[in-house]
XYZ file of C-alpha atoms in Angstrom:
761
model
C -39.590 -50.101 15.574
C -38.485 -52.704 18.001
C -37.059 -52.340 21.722
C -33.416 -52.047 22.117
C -31.731 -55.150 22.584
C -27.770 -55.035 21.816
C -25.404 -53.150 19.299
C -25.395 -49.728 18.474
C -24.390 -47.848 15.239
C -24.347 -44.185 14.558
C -26.490 -43.012 11.039
C -22.871 -42.073 9.098
C -21.362 -45.472 10.214
C -24.523 -47.222 8.750
C -24.768 -45.405 5.516
C -21.093 -45.646 5.100
C -21.544 -49.391 5.333
C -24.562 -49.879 3.504
C -24.519 -47.244 0.800
C -21.156 -46.717 -0.709
C -20.482 -48.300 -3.868
C -18.446 -47.810 -6.966
C -14.800 -46.375 -7.534
C -12.240 -44.808 -4.611
C -11.750 -41.664 -5.620
C -9.022 -39.225 -3.877
C -8.471 -36.905 -6.891
C -7.641 -33.270 -5.164
C -10.738 -31.464 -4.706
C -10.531 -28.215 -2.471
C -12.702 -29.177 0.591
C -13.315 -27.258 3.680
C -11.597 -27.414 6.846
C -13.292 -28.783 9.561
C -13.696 -25.703 11.267
C -15.211 -24.210 8.178
C -17.462 -27.188 7.832
C -19.000 -26.341 11.238
C -19.269 -22.476 10.505
C -20.834 -23.122 7.346
C -23.791 -25.480 9.073
C -24.093 -22.641 11.673
C -24.559 -20.041 8.771
C -27.531 -22.287 7.327
C -28.929 -22.461 10.668
C -28.817 -18.563 11.242
C -30.676 -18.172 7.893
C -33.700 -20.560 9.188
C -36.688 -19.280 11.097
C -37.048 -19.122 14.726
C -38.541 -22.561 15.143
C -35.930 -24.468 13.291
C -34.061 -27.039 15.294
C -30.691 -27.523 14.857
C -28.552 -30.558 15.658
C -31.434 -32.433 16.464
C -30.914 -35.697 18.253
C -32.740 -38.782 16.698
C -32.573 -42.577 17.716
C -34.187 -45.753 16.638
C -34.236 -49.680 17.003
C -34.790 -51.928 14.196
C -34.683 -55.832 15.283
C -32.340 -55.088 18.219
C -29.867 -52.698 16.330
C -30.166 -49.111 17.654
C -29.208 -46.696 15.277
C -28.822 -42.805 16.211
C -27.087 -39.524 15.317
C -27.926 -36.017 14.948
C -29.696 -34.451 11.892
C -28.344 -31.201 10.893
C -31.912 -29.314 10.790
C -35.126 -29.823 10.789
C -38.174 -27.066 9.861
C -41.369 -28.002 11.382
C -43.168 -25.185 9.909
C -42.087 -26.762 6.386
C -42.110 -30.074 7.330
C -38.369 -30.451 5.796
C -35.548 -32.378 7.165
C -32.101 -31.093 6.215
C -28.698 -32.826 5.514
C -26.178 -29.817 5.148
C -22.837 -30.235 3.481
C -20.212 -27.509 2.551
C -18.140 -27.566 -0.485
C -16.120 -25.359 -2.850
C -15.884 -25.250 -6.631
C -18.521 -26.493 -9.122
C -21.186 -29.012 -7.291
C -21.547 -30.886 -10.768
C -18.472 -32.501 -10.037
C -19.556 -34.751 -7.466
C -19.763 -37.983 -8.302
C -22.988 -39.801 -8.068
C -22.121 -42.557 -5.365
C -21.536 -39.477 -2.938
C -24.668 -37.845 -3.817
C -26.236 -41.097 -3.017
C -24.339 -41.575 0.410
C -26.035 -38.150 1.207
C -29.579 -39.090 0.350
C -29.001 -42.517 2.200
C -27.972 -40.094 5.546
C -30.953 -37.806 5.228
C -33.236 -40.842 4.631
C -32.551 -42.954 7.544
C -33.103 -39.401 9.638
C -36.318 -39.184 8.036
C -37.232 -42.559 9.218
C -36.223 -42.065 12.675
C -37.611 -38.613 12.748
C -41.130 -39.963 11.345
C -41.287 -42.811 14.131
C -40.496 -40.423 16.838
C -42.925 -37.565 15.992
C -45.489 -39.782 14.309
C -45.178 -38.156 10.898
C -46.955 -39.425 7.577
C -44.715 -37.787 5.307
C -41.627 -35.598 5.134
C -39.547 -33.517 2.582
C -36.038 -34.681 2.746
C -33.754 -31.798 1.582
C -29.834 -31.867 0.740
C -28.500 -28.564 1.165
C -25.089 -27.650 -0.377
C -23.416 -24.779 0.964
C -20.531 -23.136 -1.382
C -18.442 -21.496 1.559
C -16.889 -19.322 -0.818
C -19.783 -17.523 -2.098
C -22.378 -18.266 0.570
C -24.523 -19.522 -2.100
C -26.894 -22.663 -1.221
C -27.807 -25.177 -3.775
C -31.086 -26.962 -2.373
C -31.975 -30.647 -3.443
C -35.648 -31.499 -2.241
C -37.341 -35.097 -2.559
C -40.881 -35.826 -1.065
C -41.126 -39.182 0.999
C -43.733 -40.907 2.823
C -43.182 -42.198 6.400
C -43.683 -45.686 4.883
C -41.254 -45.286 1.900
C -38.462 -44.201 4.473
C -39.472 -46.568 6.889
C -38.813 -49.426 4.064
C -35.644 -47.494 3.205
C -34.372 -47.693 7.009
C -35.357 -51.605 7.115
C -33.495 -52.151 4.050
C -30.152 -50.578 5.577
C -30.621 -51.999 8.627
C -30.810 -55.570 6.993
C -28.108 -55.229 4.940
C -26.111 -54.316 8.483
C -27.820 -56.769 10.943
C -25.565 -59.405 10.052
C -22.335 -57.736 10.429
C -23.745 -56.438 13.909
C -24.682 -59.506 15.044
C -21.026 -61.023 14.267
C -19.527 -58.084 15.664
C -21.759 -58.262 18.832
C -20.548 -62.263 19.129
C -16.953 -61.100 18.500
C -17.153 -58.648 21.288
C -18.510 -61.308 23.694
C -15.894 -63.905 22.725
C -13.379 -61.091 23.002
C -14.156 -59.855 26.614
C -14.466 -63.464 27.796
C -10.894 -64.667 26.613
C -9.220 -61.178 27.843
C -10.934 -61.939 31.006
C -8.913 -65.018 31.313
C -6.074 -63.679 29.984
C -2.851 -64.867 31.690
C 0.692 -63.577 31.785
C 2.513 -65.121 28.928
C 5.530 -65.641 30.796
C 6.354 -67.676 33.905
C 7.237 -64.646 35.958
C 7.267 -60.984 35.748
C 10.651 -59.263 35.293
C 11.809 -56.811 37.919
C 9.831 -53.709 38.140
C 7.511 -55.318 35.482
C 4.761 -56.271 37.685
C 4.575 -52.564 39.452
C 4.178 -51.106 35.976
C 1.372 -53.575 35.195
C -0.378 -52.897 38.491
C -0.146 -48.956 37.953
C -1.406 -49.012 34.349
C -4.455 -51.439 35.575
C -5.352 -49.296 38.380
C -5.218 -46.174 36.207
C -7.522 -48.088 33.497
C -9.759 -49.099 36.705
C -10.360 -45.465 37.517
C -10.347 -43.968 34.095
C -7.474 -41.667 34.910
C -4.220 -40.733 33.056
C -0.973 -42.126 34.067
C 2.673 -40.749 33.474
C 4.786 -43.449 34.434
C 8.652 -43.527 34.275
C 10.109 -47.034 34.154
C 13.485 -47.834 33.277
C 14.715 -49.275 30.150
C 14.902 -53.192 29.694
C 12.048 -54.008 31.947
C 9.565 -54.914 29.256
C 7.533 -51.651 29.226
C 5.567 -52.675 26.173
C 4.233 -56.156 27.383
C 4.000 -54.685 30.797
C 1.798 -51.836 29.797
C -0.287 -53.808 27.141
C -1.081 -56.803 29.097
C -3.232 -54.768 31.853
C -4.997 -52.737 29.613
C -5.958 -55.349 27.878
C -7.166 -57.196 30.911
C -9.030 -54.206 31.896
C -11.348 -53.728 28.654
C -13.981 -56.118 29.338
C -14.309 -54.785 32.873
C -14.077 -50.909 32.134
C -16.158 -51.239 28.753
C -13.221 -50.492 26.689
C -14.253 -50.617 22.809
C -10.840 -50.076 21.614
C -7.331 -50.043 22.520
C -4.707 -47.856 20.549
C -0.581 -48.340 21.018
C 0.821 -45.346 19.774
C 4.674 -45.034 19.326
C 6.971 -42.313 18.079
C 9.078 -44.413 15.579
C 8.449 -47.622 13.194
C 10.574 -49.942 15.644
C 8.058 -48.995 18.470
C 5.205 -50.462 16.414
C 7.456 -53.853 15.962
C 7.661 -54.044 19.603
C 4.281 -53.566 20.023
C 3.082 -56.190 17.476
C 5.509 -58.875 18.866
C 3.962 -58.276 22.410
C 0.683 -58.792 21.202
C 1.822 -61.637 19.079
C 3.063 -63.150 22.462
C -0.385 -61.936 24.330
C -2.160 -64.486 21.573
C -3.084 -61.739 19.275
C -1.256 -63.697 16.727
C -1.876 -67.253 17.493
C -2.903 -69.691 14.739
C -6.313 -70.649 16.654
C -8.978 -68.611 16.901
C -7.994 -65.056 17.978
C -9.878 -63.194 20.489
C -8.241 -59.783 19.661
C -8.534 -58.058 15.957
C -4.829 -56.365 15.926
C -4.233 -53.768 13.120
C -1.209 -51.902 12.235
C -1.523 -48.578 10.612
C 1.187 -47.595 8.402
C 1.786 -44.038 6.150
C -0.147 -43.749 2.853
C 3.385 -43.603 1.000
C 4.501 -46.706 2.425
C 1.377 -48.516 1.791
C 0.795 -47.613 -1.817
C 0.873 -50.237 -4.609
C 1.033 -47.775 -7.297
C 2.713 -44.473 -5.946
C 3.080 -43.236 -9.424
C -0.528 -43.161 -10.327
C -3.215 -40.770 -9.083
C -5.544 -42.226 -6.224
C -9.160 -42.721 -8.315
C -10.557 -45.374 -10.177
C -9.419 -44.129 -13.910
C -5.955 -44.404 -12.756
C -5.457 -47.252 -10.329
C -6.779 -50.724 -10.641
C -7.131 -50.735 -6.861
C -9.340 -47.604 -6.698
C -11.604 -48.730 -9.609
C -14.602 -50.431 -8.205
C -12.838 -50.349 -4.594
C -16.575 -50.103 -2.406
C -17.787 -53.029 -4.567
C -15.274 -55.239 -3.312
C -15.029 -53.815 -0.014
C -17.717 -55.965 1.798
C -15.544 -58.964 0.854
C -12.412 -57.827 1.623
C -13.269 -56.418 4.925
C -14.962 -59.681 5.870
C -11.786 -61.690 4.945
C -9.879 -59.272 7.003
C -11.634 -59.392 10.225
C -11.761 -63.257 9.926
C -7.964 -63.154 9.722
C -7.869 -61.157 12.758
C -4.019 -60.393 12.471
C -3.086 -57.413 10.400
C 0.135 -55.945 10.277
C 1.732 -54.556 7.396
C 2.044 -57.597 5.362
C -1.193 -59.439 6.478
C -3.061 -56.303 5.420
C -1.692 -56.299 1.981
C -2.098 -59.880 1.700
C -5.696 -59.639 2.054
C -6.085 -56.033 0.258
C -4.250 -57.463 -3.092
C -6.391 -60.626 -2.909
C -9.192 -58.814 -3.310
C -8.311 -56.348 -5.551
C -8.557 -53.212 -2.882
C -6.005 -50.579 -1.936
C -4.272 -51.820 1.374
C -4.071 -48.189 2.707
C -7.396 -47.370 2.599
C -8.408 -51.349 3.628
C -6.458 -50.066 6.663
C -8.443 -47.033 7.064
C -11.705 -49.012 7.241
C -10.394 -51.880 9.535
C -9.539 -48.992 12.124
C -13.311 -49.087 12.554
C -13.659 -52.553 13.549
C -10.364 -53.791 15.108
C -9.630 -53.916 18.767
C -6.288 -53.208 19.099
C -4.630 -50.377 16.708
C -0.881 -50.123 16.883
C 0.279 -46.881 14.742
C 2.275 -43.334 14.959
C 0.889 -40.980 17.408
C -0.279 -38.340 14.685
C -3.391 -41.022 14.252
C -4.861 -39.889 17.751
C -2.914 -36.094 18.448
C -2.732 -34.602 15.058
C -5.502 -32.154 13.959
C -6.888 -34.203 11.310
C -6.354 -37.776 13.437
C -8.079 -40.684 11.894
C -8.641 -42.365 15.499
C -9.760 -39.604 17.315
C -11.950 -38.747 14.562
C -13.755 -42.503 14.728
C -13.678 -42.212 18.411
C -15.815 -39.318 18.574
C -18.188 -40.131 16.061
C -18.553 -43.647 17.188
C -18.615 -42.469 21.368
C -15.926 -44.910 21.703
C -14.435 -45.522 25.247
C -11.056 -46.014 24.252
C -7.703 -46.660 26.050
C -4.414 -45.335 24.850
C -1.064 -46.068 25.390
C 1.887 -43.795 24.376
C 4.932 -45.382 24.046
C 8.506 -43.218 24.337
C 6.177 -40.177 25.705
C 9.043 -37.767 26.324
C 9.016 -37.008 22.495
C 5.679 -36.103 22.391
C 5.967 -32.573 23.052
C 8.495 -31.968 20.225
C 6.171 -34.096 18.094
C 3.219 -32.343 18.964
C 4.736 -29.033 18.434
C 5.265 -29.888 14.726
C 1.948 -31.204 14.370
C 0.924 -27.589 15.369
C 3.455 -25.570 13.380
C 3.596 -24.287 9.806
C 5.808 -22.816 7.184
C 6.009 -20.916 4.341
C 8.608 -20.788 1.841
C 8.967 -17.393 -0.506
C 11.225 -19.226 -3.050
C 8.345 -21.534 -3.836
C 5.997 -18.726 -4.229
C 8.676 -17.144 -6.695
C 8.933 -20.325 -8.806
C 4.701 -20.592 -8.794
C 4.247 -17.464 -9.812
C 6.070 -18.143 -13.218
C 4.156 -21.023 -14.019
C 0.603 -20.353 -12.272
C -2.713 -19.849 -14.118
C -3.683 -16.338 -15.131
C -6.420 -16.110 -12.668
C -4.096 -16.508 -9.571
C -1.766 -13.756 -10.769
C -3.187 -11.114 -8.648
C -3.343 -12.747 -5.562
C 0.090 -14.265 -5.937
C 1.163 -10.731 -6.757
C -0.197 -9.297 -3.639
C 1.305 -12.307 -1.620
C 4.834 -11.281 -3.008
C 4.534 -7.800 -2.203
C 3.440 -8.503 1.408
C 6.614 -11.047 1.632
C 9.218 -7.989 0.383
C 7.168 -5.913 2.892
C 7.721 -8.160 5.722
C 11.342 -8.611 4.964
C 12.199 -4.933 4.967
C 9.995 -4.333 8.230
C 12.122 -6.925 9.815
C 15.268 -5.021 8.774
C 16.974 -8.070 7.958
C 20.163 -8.541 5.847
C 20.424 -11.086 3.283
C 21.987 -13.745 5.659
C 23.356 -13.608 9.481
C 26.368 -15.174 10.243
C 28.279 -17.223 7.867
C 26.142 -20.215 7.179
C 23.573 -19.332 9.326
C 20.370 -17.326 8.186
C 19.515 -14.147 9.395
C 16.313 -14.442 11.959
C 13.961 -12.486 13.572
C 10.797 -13.255 16.145
C 7.747 -11.311 14.912
C 6.097 -9.402 17.601
C 2.892 -11.264 16.314
C 0.912 -12.364 13.321
C 1.612 -10.124 10.050
C -2.190 -9.581 9.554
C -1.489 -8.193 5.788
C 0.785 -11.332 5.107
C -2.254 -13.553 6.638
C -4.900 -11.980 5.008
C -2.776 -12.506 1.791
C -2.638 -15.947 2.340
C -6.334 -16.585 2.800
C -6.767 -14.640 -0.671
C -4.222 -16.808 -2.378
C -6.106 -20.196 -0.687
C -9.920 -19.020 -1.772
C -8.536 -17.925 -5.208
C -6.681 -21.104 -5.474
C -9.305 -23.371 -4.661
C -12.153 -21.441 -6.465
C -10.128 -21.855 -9.562
C -9.228 -25.809 -9.030
C -12.826 -26.026 -8.213
C -13.634 -25.089 -11.674
C -10.581 -26.320 -13.460
C -9.578 -29.792 -11.563
C -7.235 -30.700 -14.531
C -4.901 -27.981 -13.650
C -4.060 -29.049 -10.167
C -0.523 -29.255 -10.772
C 1.758 -30.724 -7.554
C 3.301 -27.171 -7.028
C -0.098 -25.445 -6.927
C -1.396 -28.139 -4.526
C 1.399 -27.746 -2.166
C 1.289 -24.187 -2.101
C -2.317 -24.551 -1.459
C -1.996 -27.002 1.339
C 0.981 -24.511 2.957
C -1.727 -21.693 3.025
C -4.226 -23.452 4.220
C -2.446 -25.019 7.088
C -0.449 -21.818 7.930
C -4.097 -19.636 7.675
C -5.840 -22.584 9.847
C -3.381 -22.141 12.716
C -3.588 -18.346 12.038
C -6.859 -18.480 13.496
C -5.925 -19.912 16.934
C -2.840 -18.189 17.139
C -1.953 -17.251 20.875
C 0.429 -17.491 23.546
C 1.119 -20.915 22.905
C 2.620 -19.969 19.506
C 5.332 -17.582 17.841
C 5.781 -16.281 14.305
C 9.008 -16.195 13.322
C 10.995 -15.124 9.812
C 14.380 -16.651 8.667
C 16.395 -15.134 5.455
C 18.578 -17.216 3.846
C 19.545 -15.064 0.996
C 17.780 -12.885 -1.477
C 14.601 -14.048 -1.974
C 14.901 -17.118 0.177
C 12.593 -16.006 3.326
C 10.949 -18.522 5.397
C 7.553 -17.326 7.522
C 7.213 -20.032 10.548
C 4.152 -20.234 12.479
C 5.614 -22.248 15.635
C 3.982 -23.948 18.460
C 5.697 -23.532 21.409
C 2.863 -24.944 24.128
C 1.116 -27.774 22.431
C -1.066 -28.443 25.683
C -3.771 -26.448 24.426
C -4.373 -28.599 21.329
C -3.611 -31.676 23.062
C -5.730 -31.230 26.348
C -8.890 -32.221 24.436
C -7.143 -35.614 23.070
C -6.262 -36.687 26.668
C -9.702 -35.730 27.602
C -11.749 -37.724 24.822
C -9.847 -41.323 25.680
C -11.142 -42.987 28.373
C -7.760 -44.065 30.063
C -4.406 -42.755 29.092
C -0.967 -44.225 29.848
C 1.942 -42.733 29.077
C 5.158 -44.371 29.450
C 8.934 -43.855 29.053
C 12.535 -44.366 30.855
C 12.662 -40.498 31.111
C 9.636 -38.733 31.596
C 11.307 -36.620 35.016
C 10.197 -34.097 36.012
C 6.664 -35.039 35.872
C 5.512 -31.189 35.667
C 7.098 -30.833 32.903
C 4.997 -32.918 30.766
C 1.974 -32.371 32.794
C 2.594 -28.478 31.875
C 3.468 -28.887 28.236
C 1.161 -31.546 27.355
C -1.987 -30.348 28.924
C -2.623 -33.591 30.964
C -5.846 -33.732 33.540
C -5.414 -32.283 36.763
C -6.057 -35.626 38.006
C -3.093 -37.297 36.130
C -1.052 -39.935 38.437
C 2.681 -39.783 38.587
C 4.512 -42.792 39.066
C 8.207 -44.215 39.127
C 8.845 -47.651 38.419
C 12.292 -48.414 40.517
C 15.218 -49.757 38.500
C 15.834 -53.445 38.935
C 19.577 -52.441 37.917
C 22.316 -52.439 40.720
C 24.731 -49.252 40.747
C 27.483 -52.082 40.433
C 26.539 -52.573 36.891
C 27.050 -49.520 35.489
C 30.124 -47.189 35.814
C 29.436 -43.617 35.649
C 32.321 -41.246 35.556
C 32.394 -37.283 34.751
C 35.165 -35.488 33.346
C 35.050 -32.352 35.222
C 38.284 -31.075 33.454
C 36.235 -30.972 29.972
C 34.254 -27.930 28.918
C 31.899 -28.857 25.942
C 30.533 -25.175 25.536
C 30.910 -24.218 21.658
C 33.883 -21.305 22.801
C 35.877 -24.704 24.148
C 35.127 -26.982 21.404
C 38.565 -27.176 20.000
C 40.195 -27.398 23.232
C 38.160 -30.216 24.298
C 38.899 -32.418 21.384
C 42.275 -33.422 22.972
C 41.094 -34.622 26.237
C 37.951 -36.196 24.745
C 40.046 -38.633 22.461
C 42.405 -39.159 25.258
C 39.208 -40.456 27.313
C 37.791 -42.514 24.257
C 41.064 -44.038 23.791
C 42.013 -44.757 27.578
C 38.575 -46.236 28.115
C 38.911 -48.472 24.937
C 42.479 -49.869 26.064
C 41.252 -50.705 29.640
C 38.036 -52.742 28.101
C 38.171 -53.354 24.579
C 34.363 -53.772 22.809
C 31.768 -51.708 21.614
C 31.093 -48.076 22.529
C 29.104 -45.287 21.195
C 30.301 -41.426 21.563
C 27.366 -39.018 21.693
C 27.933 -35.117 20.421
C 26.172 -32.366 20.272
C 26.284 -31.809 16.390
C 27.878 -33.759 13.001
C 30.666 -30.805 13.114
C 31.621 -31.663 16.577
C 31.375 -35.255 16.103
C 33.513 -35.224 12.593
C 36.148 -33.151 14.576
C 36.405 -35.720 17.488
C 36.180 -38.630 14.964
C 39.146 -37.117 12.687
C 41.407 -35.995 15.990
C 40.706 -40.041 16.747
C 41.565 -41.677 13.895
C 44.808 -39.552 13.295
C 46.087 -40.252 16.953
C 44.976 -43.863 17.052
C 44.345 -45.313 13.640
C 44.246 -48.950 15.288
C 40.622 -48.127 16.914
C 37.875 -49.225 14.640
C 35.567 -46.158 14.021
C 32.220 -45.850 12.321
C 30.157 -42.591 12.148
C 26.469 -41.600 11.769
C 26.166 -39.208 8.668
C 23.622 -36.577 7.806
C 20.483 -37.528 6.332
C 21.379 -41.216 6.837
C 19.072 -43.352 5.050
C 17.418 -46.384 6.621
C 19.695 -49.018 4.796
C 22.636 -47.446 6.103
C 21.398 -46.936 9.556
C 20.831 -50.985 9.717
C 24.343 -51.408 8.778
C 25.622 -49.166 11.238
C 23.710 -51.001 13.959
C 24.596 -54.453 12.345
C 28.389 -53.348 12.806
C 27.921 -53.656 16.646
C 28.155 -57.818 16.832
C 29.002 -59.684 19.760
C 32.793 -60.509 19.949
C 33.549 -57.354 17.814
C 34.946 -54.131 18.654
C 34.959 -50.269 17.956
C 33.742 -46.887 18.692
C 30.404 -45.465 16.857
C 30.252 -41.499 16.773
C 26.637 -40.551 16.744
C 24.573 -37.265 17.239
C 22.551 -37.004 20.709
C 18.962 -37.144 20.191
C 19.404 -38.408 16.780
C 18.680 -41.894 15.301
C 20.861 -43.928 17.778
C 20.454 -42.223 20.864
C 17.402 -43.999 21.732
C 14.936 -46.512 20.716
C 17.995 -49.082 19.717
C 18.554 -52.420 21.737
C 22.393 -53.500 21.978
C 22.266 -55.788 24.735
C 25.435 -57.743 26.294
C 28.313 -57.194 24.459
C 26.743 -55.709 21.428
C 27.612 -52.188 23.607
C 29.618 -51.885 26.700
C 29.975 -48.417 27.039
C 29.064 -44.759 26.139
C 30.651 -41.381 25.994
C 28.231 -38.242 26.350
C 30.654 -35.218 25.154
C 27.349 -32.527 25.532
C 24.604 -31.801 28.308
C 22.270 -32.272 25.175
C 20.980 -28.259 25.785
C 19.397 -26.521 22.887
C 21.641 -23.908 21.057
C 21.342 -20.540 22.664
C 19.786 -18.602 19.844
C 16.742 -16.365 19.423
C 14.282 -19.009 18.780
C 15.128 -20.753 21.933
C 15.390 -17.534 23.921
C 11.769 -16.485 22.733
C 10.777 -20.036 24.084
C 12.377 -19.593 27.339
C 10.763 -16.103 27.807
C 7.110 -17.837 26.942
C 7.525 -20.564 29.232
C 9.075 -18.406 31.890
C 6.014 -16.189 31.501
C 3.261 -18.986 31.486
C 5.019 -21.552 33.803
C 7.909 -19.546 35.902
C 10.566 -22.443 34.690
C 12.106 -20.969 31.571
C 15.301 -21.999 31.403
C 14.520 -25.466 32.624
C 11.728 -26.188 30.194
C 13.661 -24.531 27.344
C 17.052 -26.011 28.131
C 17.850 -28.374 30.972
C 15.047 -30.687 31.060
C 14.916 -31.481 27.288
C 18.935 -31.789 27.376
C 19.267 -33.918 30.026
C 16.565 -36.092 28.900
C 18.407 -36.947 25.831
C 21.157 -37.560 27.870
C 19.688 -40.328 29.862
C 18.162 -41.717 26.955
C 21.232 -42.229 25.477
C 23.189 -43.737 28.490
C 20.337 -45.909 28.839
C 21.379 -47.736 25.661
C 24.303 -49.553 27.701
C 22.169 -51.489 30.265
C 19.573 -53.341 28.727
C 18.974 -56.618 30.960
C 19.883 -57.743 34.255
C 23.144 -59.295 33.125
C 24.515 -56.485 31.319
C 27.503 -54.435 32.829
C 29.249 -51.171 31.244
C 30.685 -47.522 31.504
C 29.161 -44.217 30.913
C 31.478 -41.185 30.608
C 29.673 -37.742 31.079
C 32.556 -34.999 29.442
C 31.571 -31.785 30.628
C 32.319 -29.803 33.874
C 28.467 -28.996 34.004
C 27.413 -32.826 34.875
C 28.958 -32.291 38.500
C 26.649 -29.687 39.643
C 23.822 -30.600 41.657
C 20.767 -29.148 39.785
C 22.178 -31.471 37.036
C 23.029 -34.802 39.087
C 19.196 -34.192 40.634
C 18.226 -35.250 37.148
C 20.314 -38.070 36.512
C 18.750 -41.560 37.608
C 18.746 -42.235 41.034
C 20.468 -45.982 40.961
C 23.350 -44.336 39.193
C 26.431 -44.006 41.459
C 28.263 -41.155 39.624
C 32.042 -40.979 40.237
């Protein structure tokens, strides 16, 4: 092996690139979790002798290509190198191309080991551990060092042309980014300040929490400096993560302006990641070669598709689909492959923060130095809570018991009895208040229930391993739910609670709900080289530091607003109370305020309420009293087309009042500049409901941070208020009105959380 001269690749990535062939096959197979895989590897290592070397680091160089990784284990006494794979079910169901990939991995490690220790031969071993039974199936092969070196050279040569291309691309990319200029003649007010703070954070490798007002161009103001920092800080990848689809579009538009989508040779490869259900061309077919034409021969056609994609460079959803269909491969899985090779990835926050996040896994496996931009970061607390929460539905269990295979009757019966016992122990009636479920926060995890769930998961995975043809959708859904719940139960602690809601006889829901995502997110922030979280509403900083688990050295920066108080009239109606007990009495003065403001200055307005019921009551009262005022309203479960139509009604020159729910689809992330929106009415403080769950949340946050009421109620509520009000002023020429309708808005502690540039009357 020759001296090192440049490109590096992990053994797994090398073999994935060179040794995969045949069909894509994503038929359901009950696979071990990552935690179970780690435990399985540790079990195999414990079973070996004292001289056994586990997690053995190995590396070598071939014609300038550095290949490295960690072999699972080496037994010097037996001269045996092992590659350990955990599995469930019948091993003979494993596809030949998957087994070939495993042999390729252990063979490459074997070549590296022989070269490092001067061995002339080696026993290669694939160890398949059934995590259910603990039984090992061991496949062995004798190989000479010469044979292994020849195999290693073949794999490297297959990869070298790609590696050389990647090295040239990296050089061109970094050179172009070093010369990158801001695409406009001047920065918007506040945008330069934002860009400088982002560049400084990237240069020091620190996490930045930056609050910047709406309308200054935050997307471009964060992307430009981080792209400029990439070559100097040796960043391998940049991820722009969003909470909603419109945020992805804004990021792609900004990248196009910066040159990523230019017609000439592009210095950047840009990829948009979309959800599987939106990228699938054949949603009615199973994901394997026997059912889907885009899965058949996927790995045989992948090299040409991959080459065409990187040559194209700009890979938003439409472009990626076009390349994929031109080469007869699945667009979704082509996107998953290209996440390895693109410079900038635009996608949802789950791609980094979810338990099985794609980008986080790739960054760890490949040792990437990654820059992370998180848009609308005020939403990350709630999004992350959802990522690390799980639910179980009693009614689904009852339906499944009637149609489940006989082999699952006993474990499902035990689970059903545990359900009944939990409801009895909780002392819950069939329902609580009219229209609301009976609800109880449990003292801790119901251990008997968790044990029964583990039994169901184990029996189901074993059965499906033996009878894959019986993997019905209902059975798979139950298995996924039980596995999600039991895996989260393993890490249950003060960051979560367990609750039980009963909607009627046989209709209970058991929830394991994350309250403090910090414990799960802290390692994700630590894994990135640079992180910038930005939004118009990230105050107070300590709320996000505490609940997100940001590093201790995180920098807080607030960009001064470029807007003047004269642009926005802010009035408080202290004679109105929107408390639940006062809702009926509040309707008449609210309607009078809406009609009065509309008469003084006709145009487009949004009126925000705390619930659909409150919204409907106010809308009906307004239409009854003032039928001449055009009205439209958000509805429950509004489809995307209906949301688009609702927004399309805000046309320049038009007028009317749109009714919406605070915190919903129209309270943030929409852009209605100029005459499209001239005012907003907010008839709520946005406080979460005062109920047993939020009181339990408050108590937990008080115990951990000493700020229970603030963190459970006030801060999240006022973030929603400021976001909704931010729809009114979108640019330097905009003028408008915001009316805050509740006496509590006059309180000092509430006004302290409102934007400083507002002149509140």
